[in-house]
Structures are given as structure tokens and as C-alpha cells.
Short mmCIF file of C-alpha atoms in Angstrom, two decimals:
data_model
loop_
_atom_site.label_atom_id
_atom_site.label_comp_id
_atom_site.label_asym_id
_atom_site.label_seq_id
_atom_site.Cartn_x
_atom_site.Cartn_y
_atom_site.Cartn_z
CA UNK A 71 0.00 0.00 0.00
CA UNK A 72 1.09 3.56 -0.70
CA UNK A 73 0.68 5.11 2.74
CA UNK A 74 1.44 8.61 1.41
CA UNK A 75 -1.69 8.44 -0.74
CA UNK A 76 -3.72 6.93 2.11
CA UNK A 77 -2.63 9.66 4.53
CA UNK A 78 -3.32 12.32 1.89
CA UNK A 79 -6.82 10.88 1.49
CA UNK A 80 -7.38 10.94 5.25
CA UNK A 81 -6.15 14.54 5.34
CA UNK A 82 -8.53 15.47 2.53
CA UNK A 83 -11.39 13.76 4.39
CA UNK A 84 -10.67 15.78 7.53
CA UNK A 85 -10.46 18.99 5.51
CA UNK A 86 -13.82 18.26 3.92
CA UNK A 87 -15.42 17.55 7.30
CA UNK A 88 -14.03 20.77 8.74
CA UNK A 89 -15.14 22.93 5.82
CA UNK A 90 -18.68 21.56 5.99
CA UNK A 91 -19.19 21.43 9.75
CA UNK A 92 -17.31 24.50 10.90
CA UNK A 93 -18.27 26.26 7.67
CA UNK A 94 -21.96 26.52 8.52
CA UNK A 95 -21.39 27.76 12.07
CA UNK A 96 -18.87 30.33 10.82
CA UNK A 97 -21.57 31.25 8.31
CA UNK A 98 -24.06 31.81 11.11
CA UNK A 99 -21.56 34.22 12.69
CA UNK A 100 -21.03 36.02 9.39
CA UNK A 101 -24.79 36.56 9.02
CA UNK A 102 -25.30 37.41 12.69
CA UNK A 103 -25.50 41.25 12.59
CA UNK A 104 -28.05 41.22 9.77
CA UNK A 105 -30.63 39.15 11.65
CA UNK A 106 -33.94 41.04 11.91
CA UNK A 107 -34.33 40.86 15.72
CA UNK A 108 -32.39 40.01 18.86
CA UNK A 109 -34.62 36.98 19.34
CA UNK A 110 -33.49 35.78 15.91
CA UNK A 111 -29.87 36.16 16.98
CA UNK A 112 -30.57 34.11 20.11
CA UNK A 113 -32.12 31.37 17.99
CA UNK A 114 -29.15 31.48 15.60
CA UNK A 115 -26.78 30.97 18.52
CA UNK A 116 -28.95 28.17 19.87
CA UNK A 117 -28.86 26.35 16.53
CA UNK A 118 -25.09 25.94 16.70
CA UNK A 119 -24.53 25.91 20.49
CA UNK A 120 -24.42 22.09 20.88
CA UNK A 121 -22.07 21.50 17.94
CA UNK A 122 -19.81 24.48 17.23
CA UNK A 123 -16.87 23.51 19.45
CA UNK A 124 -17.04 19.86 18.38
CA UNK A 125 -16.90 20.97 14.75
CA UNK A 126 -13.45 22.42 15.35
CA UNK A 127 -12.20 18.93 16.26
CA UNK A 128 -11.58 18.48 12.55
CA UNK A 129 -9.19 21.43 12.47
CA UNK A 130 -7.08 19.74 15.17
CA UNK A 131 -7.38 16.45 13.28
CA UNK A 132 -6.08 18.05 10.08
CA UNK A 133 -3.23 19.91 11.74
CA UNK A 134 -2.11 16.85 13.68
CA UNK A 135 -2.27 14.61 10.62
CA UNK A 136 -0.33 17.11 8.51
CA UNK A 137 2.37 17.32 11.19
CA UNK A 138 2.65 13.55 11.66
CA UNK A 139 2.34 12.30 8.08
CA UNK A 140 3.75 15.22 6.08
CA UNK A 141 6.22 17.02 8.38
CA UNK A 142 8.10 18.79 5.59
CA UNK A 143 4.83 20.16 4.22
CA UNK A 144 3.85 21.24 7.74
CA UNK A 145 7.13 23.15 8.10
CA UNK A 146 6.86 24.83 4.71
CA UNK A 147 3.17 25.71 4.97
CA UNK A 148 3.41 27.18 8.46
CA UNK A 149 6.45 29.24 7.46
CA UNK A 150 4.86 30.50 4.24
CA UNK A 151 1.37 31.08 5.63
CA UNK A 152 2.28 32.32 9.10
CA UNK A 153 0.19 35.49 8.72
CA UNK A 154 -3.18 33.94 7.75
CA UNK A 155 -2.69 31.00 10.12
CA UNK A 156 -2.09 33.31 13.09
CA UNK A 157 -5.07 35.44 12.05
CA UNK A 158 -7.17 32.27 11.89
CA UNK A 159 -6.13 31.17 15.38
CA UNK A 160 -6.76 34.62 16.87
CA UNK A 161 -10.14 34.81 15.11
CA UNK A 162 -11.23 31.43 16.47
CA UNK A 163 -10.17 32.44 19.99
CA UNK A 164 -12.08 35.73 19.71
CA UNK A 165 -15.12 33.93 18.38
CA UNK A 166 -15.08 31.28 21.10
CA UNK A 167 -14.76 33.83 23.91
CA UNK A 168 -17.54 35.94 22.41
CA UNK A 169 -19.83 32.91 22.13
CA UNK A 170 -19.52 32.11 25.83
CA UNK A 171 -19.54 35.69 27.16
CA UNK A 172 -22.55 36.77 25.10
CA UNK A 173 -24.76 34.35 27.00
CA UNK A 174 -24.07 36.09 30.31
CA UNK A 175 -23.58 39.69 29.17
CA UNK A 176 -26.34 42.29 29.36
CA UNK A 177 -24.97 45.81 28.95
CA UNK A 178 -21.92 44.64 27.00
CA UNK A 179 -23.76 42.19 24.74
CA UNK A 180 -23.24 44.47 21.73
CA UNK A 181 -19.48 44.07 22.19
CA UNK A 182 -19.66 40.28 22.15
CA UNK A 183 -22.06 40.33 19.19
CA UNK A 184 -19.50 42.37 17.29
CA UNK A 185 -16.65 40.09 18.41
CA UNK A 186 -18.56 36.97 17.36
CA UNK A 187 -19.18 38.39 13.89
CA UNK A 188 -15.66 39.79 13.50
CA UNK A 189 -14.11 36.50 14.57
CA UNK A 190 -16.30 34.54 12.16
CA UNK A 191 -15.53 36.80 9.19
CA UNK A 192 -11.81 36.91 9.93
CA UNK A 193 -11.63 33.12 10.37
CA UNK A 194 -13.38 32.52 7.04
CA UNK A 195 -11.29 35.13 5.23
CA UNK A 196 -8.06 33.69 6.67
CA UNK A 197 -8.99 30.22 5.45
CA UNK A 198 -9.62 31.66 1.99
CA UNK A 199 -6.20 33.32 2.06
CA UNK A 200 -4.61 29.99 2.97
CA UNK A 201 -6.44 28.23 0.13
CA UNK A 202 -5.60 30.91 -2.43
CA UNK A 203 -1.94 31.09 -1.42
CA UNK A 204 -1.64 27.30 -1.56
CA UNK A 205 -3.01 27.18 -5.11
CA UNK A 206 -0.92 30.20 -6.15
CA UNK A 207 2.26 28.45 -5.04
CA UNK A 208 5.01 28.75 -2.44
CA UNK A 209 8.67 29.56 -3.06
CA UNK A 210 10.68 26.56 -1.86
CA UNK A 211 14.32 25.50 -2.20
CA UNK A 212 15.52 22.17 -0.82
CA UNK A 213 12.25 21.80 1.11
CA UNK A 214 12.78 25.15 2.87
CA UNK A 215 10.52 28.18 2.42
CA UNK A 216 12.41 30.95 0.61
CA UNK A 217 9.71 33.58 0.19
CA UNK A 218 8.76 36.50 2.42
CA UNK A 219 6.13 37.18 5.05
CA UNK A 220 3.62 38.79 2.68
CA UNK A 221 3.90 36.37 -0.27
CA UNK A 222 0.54 34.92 0.76
CA UNK A 223 -1.19 38.24 -0.04
CA UNK A 224 -2.01 38.20 -3.75
CA UNK A 225 -5.07 39.25 -5.78
CA UNK A 226 -5.93 35.57 -6.16
CA UNK A 227 -5.70 34.80 -2.43
CA UNK A 228 -7.69 37.93 -1.54
CA UNK A 229 -10.39 36.86 -3.99
CA UNK A 230 -10.38 33.39 -2.45
CA UNK A 231 -10.76 34.96 0.99
CA UNK A 232 -13.80 36.98 -0.04
CA UNK A 233 -15.27 33.97 -1.85
CA UNK A 234 -15.03 31.79 1.24
CA UNK A 235 -16.68 34.44 3.43
CA UNK A 236 -19.62 34.53 1.01
CA UNK A 237 -19.60 30.74 0.69
CA UNK A 238 -19.73 30.18 4.43
CA UNK A 239 -22.48 32.78 4.69
CA UNK A 240 -24.47 30.82 2.11
CA UNK A 241 -23.86 27.55 3.97
CA UNK A 242 -24.92 29.20 7.23
CA UNK A 243 -28.12 30.52 5.64
CA UNK A 244 -29.12 27.04 4.43
CA UNK A 245 -28.39 25.68 7.92
CA UNK A 246 -30.75 28.28 9.42
CA UNK A 247 -33.46 27.37 6.91
CA UNK A 248 -33.18 23.77 8.07
CA UNK A 249 -32.88 24.43 11.82
CA UNK A 250 -35.11 27.42 12.59
CA UNK A 251 -38.75 28.49 12.38
CA UNK A 252 -40.82 31.60 11.95
CA UNK A 253 -39.18 34.93 11.21
CA UNK A 254 -35.64 33.53 11.42
CA UNK A 255 -36.38 30.85 8.84
CA UNK A 256 -38.14 33.30 6.51
CA UNK A 257 -35.23 35.73 6.73
CA UNK A 258 -32.74 32.92 6.04
CA UNK A 259 -34.79 31.81 3.02
CA UNK A 260 -34.83 35.38 1.74
CA UNK A 261 -31.04 35.74 1.80
CA UNK A 262 -30.12 32.24 0.60
CA UNK A 263 -30.85 32.87 -3.08
CA UNK A 264 -28.76 36.06 -3.47
CA UNK A 265 -25.94 34.42 -1.52
CA UNK A 266 -26.07 31.43 -3.88
CA UNK A 267 -25.84 33.75 -6.89
CA UNK A 268 -22.76 35.37 -5.33
CA UNK A 269 -21.21 31.95 -4.66
CA UNK A 270 -21.76 30.91 -8.28
CA UNK A 271 -20.29 34.22 -9.48
CA UNK A 272 -17.14 33.73 -7.40
CA UNK A 273 -16.85 30.13 -8.60
CA UNK A 274 -17.11 31.35 -12.19
CA UNK A 275 -14.49 34.07 -11.69
CA UNK A 276 -12.05 31.69 -10.01
CA UNK A 277 -12.73 28.96 -12.59
CA UNK A 278 -11.94 31.39 -15.43
CA UNK A 279 -8.95 33.07 -13.79
CA UNK A 280 -7.19 29.96 -12.49
CA UNK A 281 -6.60 28.22 -15.85
CA UNK A 282 -5.58 31.54 -17.45
CA UNK A 283 -3.00 32.25 -14.74
CA UNK A 284 -1.75 28.71 -14.21
CA UNK A 285 -1.13 26.81 -17.49
CA UNK A 286 -0.58 23.45 -15.76
CA UNK A 287 -4.08 23.68 -14.27
CA UNK A 288 -5.53 24.61 -17.68
CA UNK A 289 -3.87 21.55 -19.16
CA UNK A 290 -5.28 19.34 -16.41
CA UNK A 291 -8.86 20.49 -17.04
CA UNK A 292 -9.04 21.22 -20.76
CA UNK A 293 -6.78 18.69 -22.46
CA UNK A 294 -8.45 15.67 -24.01
CA UNK A 295 -9.71 13.26 -22.76
CA UNK A 296 -9.50 14.95 -19.32
CA UNK A 297 -12.12 17.49 -20.32
CA UNK A 298 -14.68 14.76 -21.01
CA UNK A 299 -14.00 13.09 -17.67
CA UNK A 300 -14.05 16.31 -15.64
CA UNK A 301 -16.90 18.30 -17.21
CA UNK A 302 -19.46 16.56 -14.91
CA UNK A 303 -17.97 18.48 -11.95
CA UNK A 304 -19.32 21.93 -12.97
CA UNK A 305 -22.49 20.32 -14.30
CA UNK A 306 -23.20 18.75 -10.90
CA UNK A 307 -22.59 22.16 -9.28
CA UNK A 308 -25.37 23.62 -11.45
CA UNK A 309 -27.67 20.69 -10.63
CA UNK A 310 -27.08 21.18 -6.91
CA UNK A 311 -27.66 24.93 -7.26
CA UNK A 312 -31.02 24.12 -8.83
CA UNK A 313 -31.63 21.79 -5.87
CA UNK A 314 -31.19 24.74 -3.50
CA UNK A 315 -33.84 26.75 -5.39
CA UNK A 316 -36.16 23.76 -5.57
CA UNK A 317 -35.88 23.05 -1.85
CA UNK A 318 -36.59 26.68 -0.97
CA UNK A 319 -39.61 26.89 -3.28
CA UNK A 320 -41.06 23.56 -2.12
CA UNK A 321 -40.37 24.20 1.60
CA UNK A 322 -38.14 21.13 1.79
CA UNK A 323 -35.98 22.72 4.46
CA UNK A 324 -33.21 20.10 4.59
CA UNK A 325 -32.64 20.04 0.82
CA UNK A 326 -30.88 23.44 0.46
CA UNK A 327 -28.38 22.57 3.20
CA UNK A 328 -27.62 19.17 1.69
CA UNK A 329 -27.24 20.71 -1.76
CA UNK A 330 -24.94 23.40 -0.33
CA UNK A 331 -22.77 20.68 1.21
CA UNK A 332 -22.59 19.05 -2.22
CA UNK A 333 -21.48 22.32 -3.83
CA UNK A 334 -18.71 22.74 -1.26
CA UNK A 335 -17.55 19.14 -1.69
CA UNK A 336 -17.44 19.56 -5.46
CA UNK A 337 -15.41 22.73 -4.97
CA UNK A 338 -12.96 20.74 -2.87
CA UNK A 339 -12.85 18.03 -5.53
CA UNK A 340 -12.07 20.71 -8.11
CA UNK A 341 -9.14 21.98 -6.04
CA UNK A 342 -7.75 18.46 -5.64
CA UNK A 343 -8.09 17.78 -9.36
CA UNK A 344 -6.24 21.03 -10.11
CA UNK A 345 -3.23 20.44 -7.85
CA UNK A 346 -2.85 16.65 -7.55
CA UNK A 347 -0.33 15.11 -6.84
CA UNK A 348 1.32 18.27 -5.52
CA UNK A 349 0.98 19.28 -1.89
CA UNK A 350 3.18 22.36 -2.24
CA UNK A 351 2.51 24.13 -5.51
CA UNK A 352 3.88 24.30 -8.10
CA UNK A 353 6.13 21.22 -8.05
CA UNK A 354 6.49 19.42 -4.70
CA UNK A 355 4.53 16.17 -4.51
CA UNK A 356 3.03 14.44 -1.50
CA UNK A 357 5.82 11.84 -1.60
CA UNK A 358 8.57 14.46 -1.34
CA UNK A 359 7.18 15.94 1.88
CA UNK A 360 5.93 12.76 3.54
CA UNK A 361 7.26 11.13 6.69
CA UNK A 362 8.88 7.70 6.75
CA UNK A 363 6.72 4.71 5.91
CA UNK A 364 6.85 3.51 9.53
CA UNK A 365 5.55 6.89 10.74
CA UNK A 366 2.75 6.86 8.20
CA UNK A 367 1.81 3.31 9.20
CA UNK A 368 1.58 4.45 12.81
CA UNK A 369 -0.65 7.38 11.79
CA UNK A 370 -2.83 5.05 9.73
CA UNK A 371 -3.43 2.59 12.58
CA UNK A 372 -3.94 5.38 15.08
CA UNK A 373 -6.66 6.86 12.87
CA UNK A 374 -8.12 3.42 12.21
CA UNK A 375 -8.86 3.35 15.95
CA UNK A 376 -9.70 7.02 16.66
CA UNK A 377 -11.51 8.14 13.50
CA UNK A 378 -14.56 5.88 14.03
CA UNK A 379 -14.85 7.29 17.57
CA UNK A 380 -14.77 10.87 16.27
CA UNK A 381 -17.33 10.06 13.58
CA UNK A 382 -19.47 8.19 16.10
CA UNK A 383 -19.77 11.00 18.61
CA UNK A 384 -20.24 13.55 15.82
CA UNK A 385 -23.14 11.54 14.41
CA UNK A 386 -24.56 11.03 17.92
CA UNK A 387 -24.53 14.76 18.75
CA UNK A 388 -26.21 15.75 15.48
CA UNK A 389 -28.80 13.01 15.94
CA UNK A 390 -29.61 14.10 19.51
CA UNK A 391 -29.99 17.76 18.53
CA UNK A 392 -31.77 17.22 15.23
CA UNK A 393 -34.94 19.12 14.44
CA UNK A 394 -35.97 22.75 14.63
CA UNK A 395 -34.82 25.21 17.28
CA UNK A 396 -37.14 27.73 18.95
CA UNK A 397 -36.39 30.75 21.09
CA UNK A 398 -37.75 28.89 24.12
CA UNK A 399 -34.90 26.41 23.74
CA UNK A 400 -32.18 29.06 23.84
CA UNK A 401 -28.78 27.47 24.47
CA UNK A 402 -30.48 24.19 25.41
#
């Protein structure tokens, strides 16, 4: 077995879980100040209260797996992306503190509302910067980062940052449609469609710009027969976008959220297709930055034991707290 590929697949799985699960609760924070009433904001907080901290388990999972299975990549990425990674950590701390303090604050609640939103937006934007900088490429010589502190700030990474803020907002809106009732649900339904249009616009812009700026990605997508094999990816995105509209119009409240998850997963698939087998763009493969085979075997067997436990308690929590949230159930 090629344990480098297996560990890369496990890393990709963790990344997908994090983007989906923490994505919607970051999205709730992004939308927070635009809620029509304070009761709506309380319901929004209640909808994510049982799950938000557990969702961040997948960030720890991904960071630990990257460190253990791909230590050279860990070293390069943290050196190259120090700025957005530190911003992400600070944003998540700010957001977590605001979440807990808001519950008890009265006079200063406005401050924690602002902090919760600011932390959510900054966390999403930082993740977009990391994604954009990773696709753009990192200057490396002999597996050592040779760029400068601000190399991660490019027009492409800034666009990716804004796109992910909008994308998480869209995912959060579909979550609120599924989990809330009354005025909160109606407001979430009202904003989901324009947010989806913005997501599709950003996807189109990035899909056009990326092949034009990076010839190797253009070759991957548009050379024959690759084009025939890969064209279903954008087609499925359009089908899922239609599913969002259909679910909203037919009052099938779970459908828009499930379709939004599908759109995000297809976006992740598109990124993997574009950069595989490179972990550090433009030319360092997963095998060049991987740990020894014995280390990767240890990681594999450790995850074979621990991953089912993580998935089990995640499924259990979401099953226990399924269904709609009302303002009477604030913070459970």
C-alpha cells in the first residue's frame, strides 16, 4: 500500500469535514449582525450551540495529521502562511470567547455580538487566504521556504478569501433554513438565493482566472480526454444549485443545506483535481514531503482506531440535537 496516498486521502477527508461542519457555524456568525431581531440572533446561537466547538475537532485532526504524516509540508506551509494561520487562530479564539460571554452579558452584549461576527468573518477570510496562497504556489528551495512574510497576499488569495466568506455565509443561511422556524427561517430563506448567486459568481471568476494564470491547471482540465472526464464536476454544481432553489420553493428545508454541502464538496474536488499530486505548488509532490513509511503506518493505525470514535460521537450529537430550534430552547 502507498501510505502517502492513504494519509493524503485521510487529510482530505478531515479537511472536507471541517469545511462543511465549521463552515456553517462560521456562516451563522457572518450573518449574525443582519438578523432582523435580537430573538433571531438568540435562535441562531442556539442552533449551533451544541455543535460548534465539536466541529473544530476536525481542524485539530487536520493539523495533527499534517504534522505527523507530512512534516516537511507542515514546516513549509506554516512558514509560508504564518500570517493567515495566526489570524485564523486569533479569530477562532475571539469567536469562542464571544460565544460564551454573550450568553451572560447584558450591557456589553453588543461588544460580544461584534466580536462573534468579526471572529467569524476573519476566520473565514483567513482560510480563503490559505487556500488561495496554496493554489498560487510557495517559493521553496531544498524543502525550505524561501519567500517572504507577505507572499501569501495576492489578488488571487484575496479573492479566495472573499469567496469563502460569502460561501460560508451561504452555507450558514441554508443551515438556518433547516434548523429554525418563523421569522428567522423566513429571513434565512430570503437571503439564501442572493448568496447562492454570489457563490456561483465567485466560482465562475475563479474557474476562469485559475486556468488563465496557471497553465498546468488549464492543461489538467481542458486537455483531451480529461475534459470529457471532468466536465461533470461543474455540471453537478449547477444541478445542486437548482436543488437549492427547488428546496426553498417547495419548503423542503433540509434540501438546500444538503445541496450546499454538495457544492462545497465539489469545490474541494475541483481543487484536488487542479493540484494533484502536488501538496506544495507548483512542483512538490506528497511523496517528497511525507514522513517515513513507519511513521505513516503508525498514523494510519492510530486513525483506524480514533476516526470511528470521532465520527461516532459527531453523528450522535447531530442526531440528539436534530430538528428545529425555537427561542424557548435558547442554548439548550
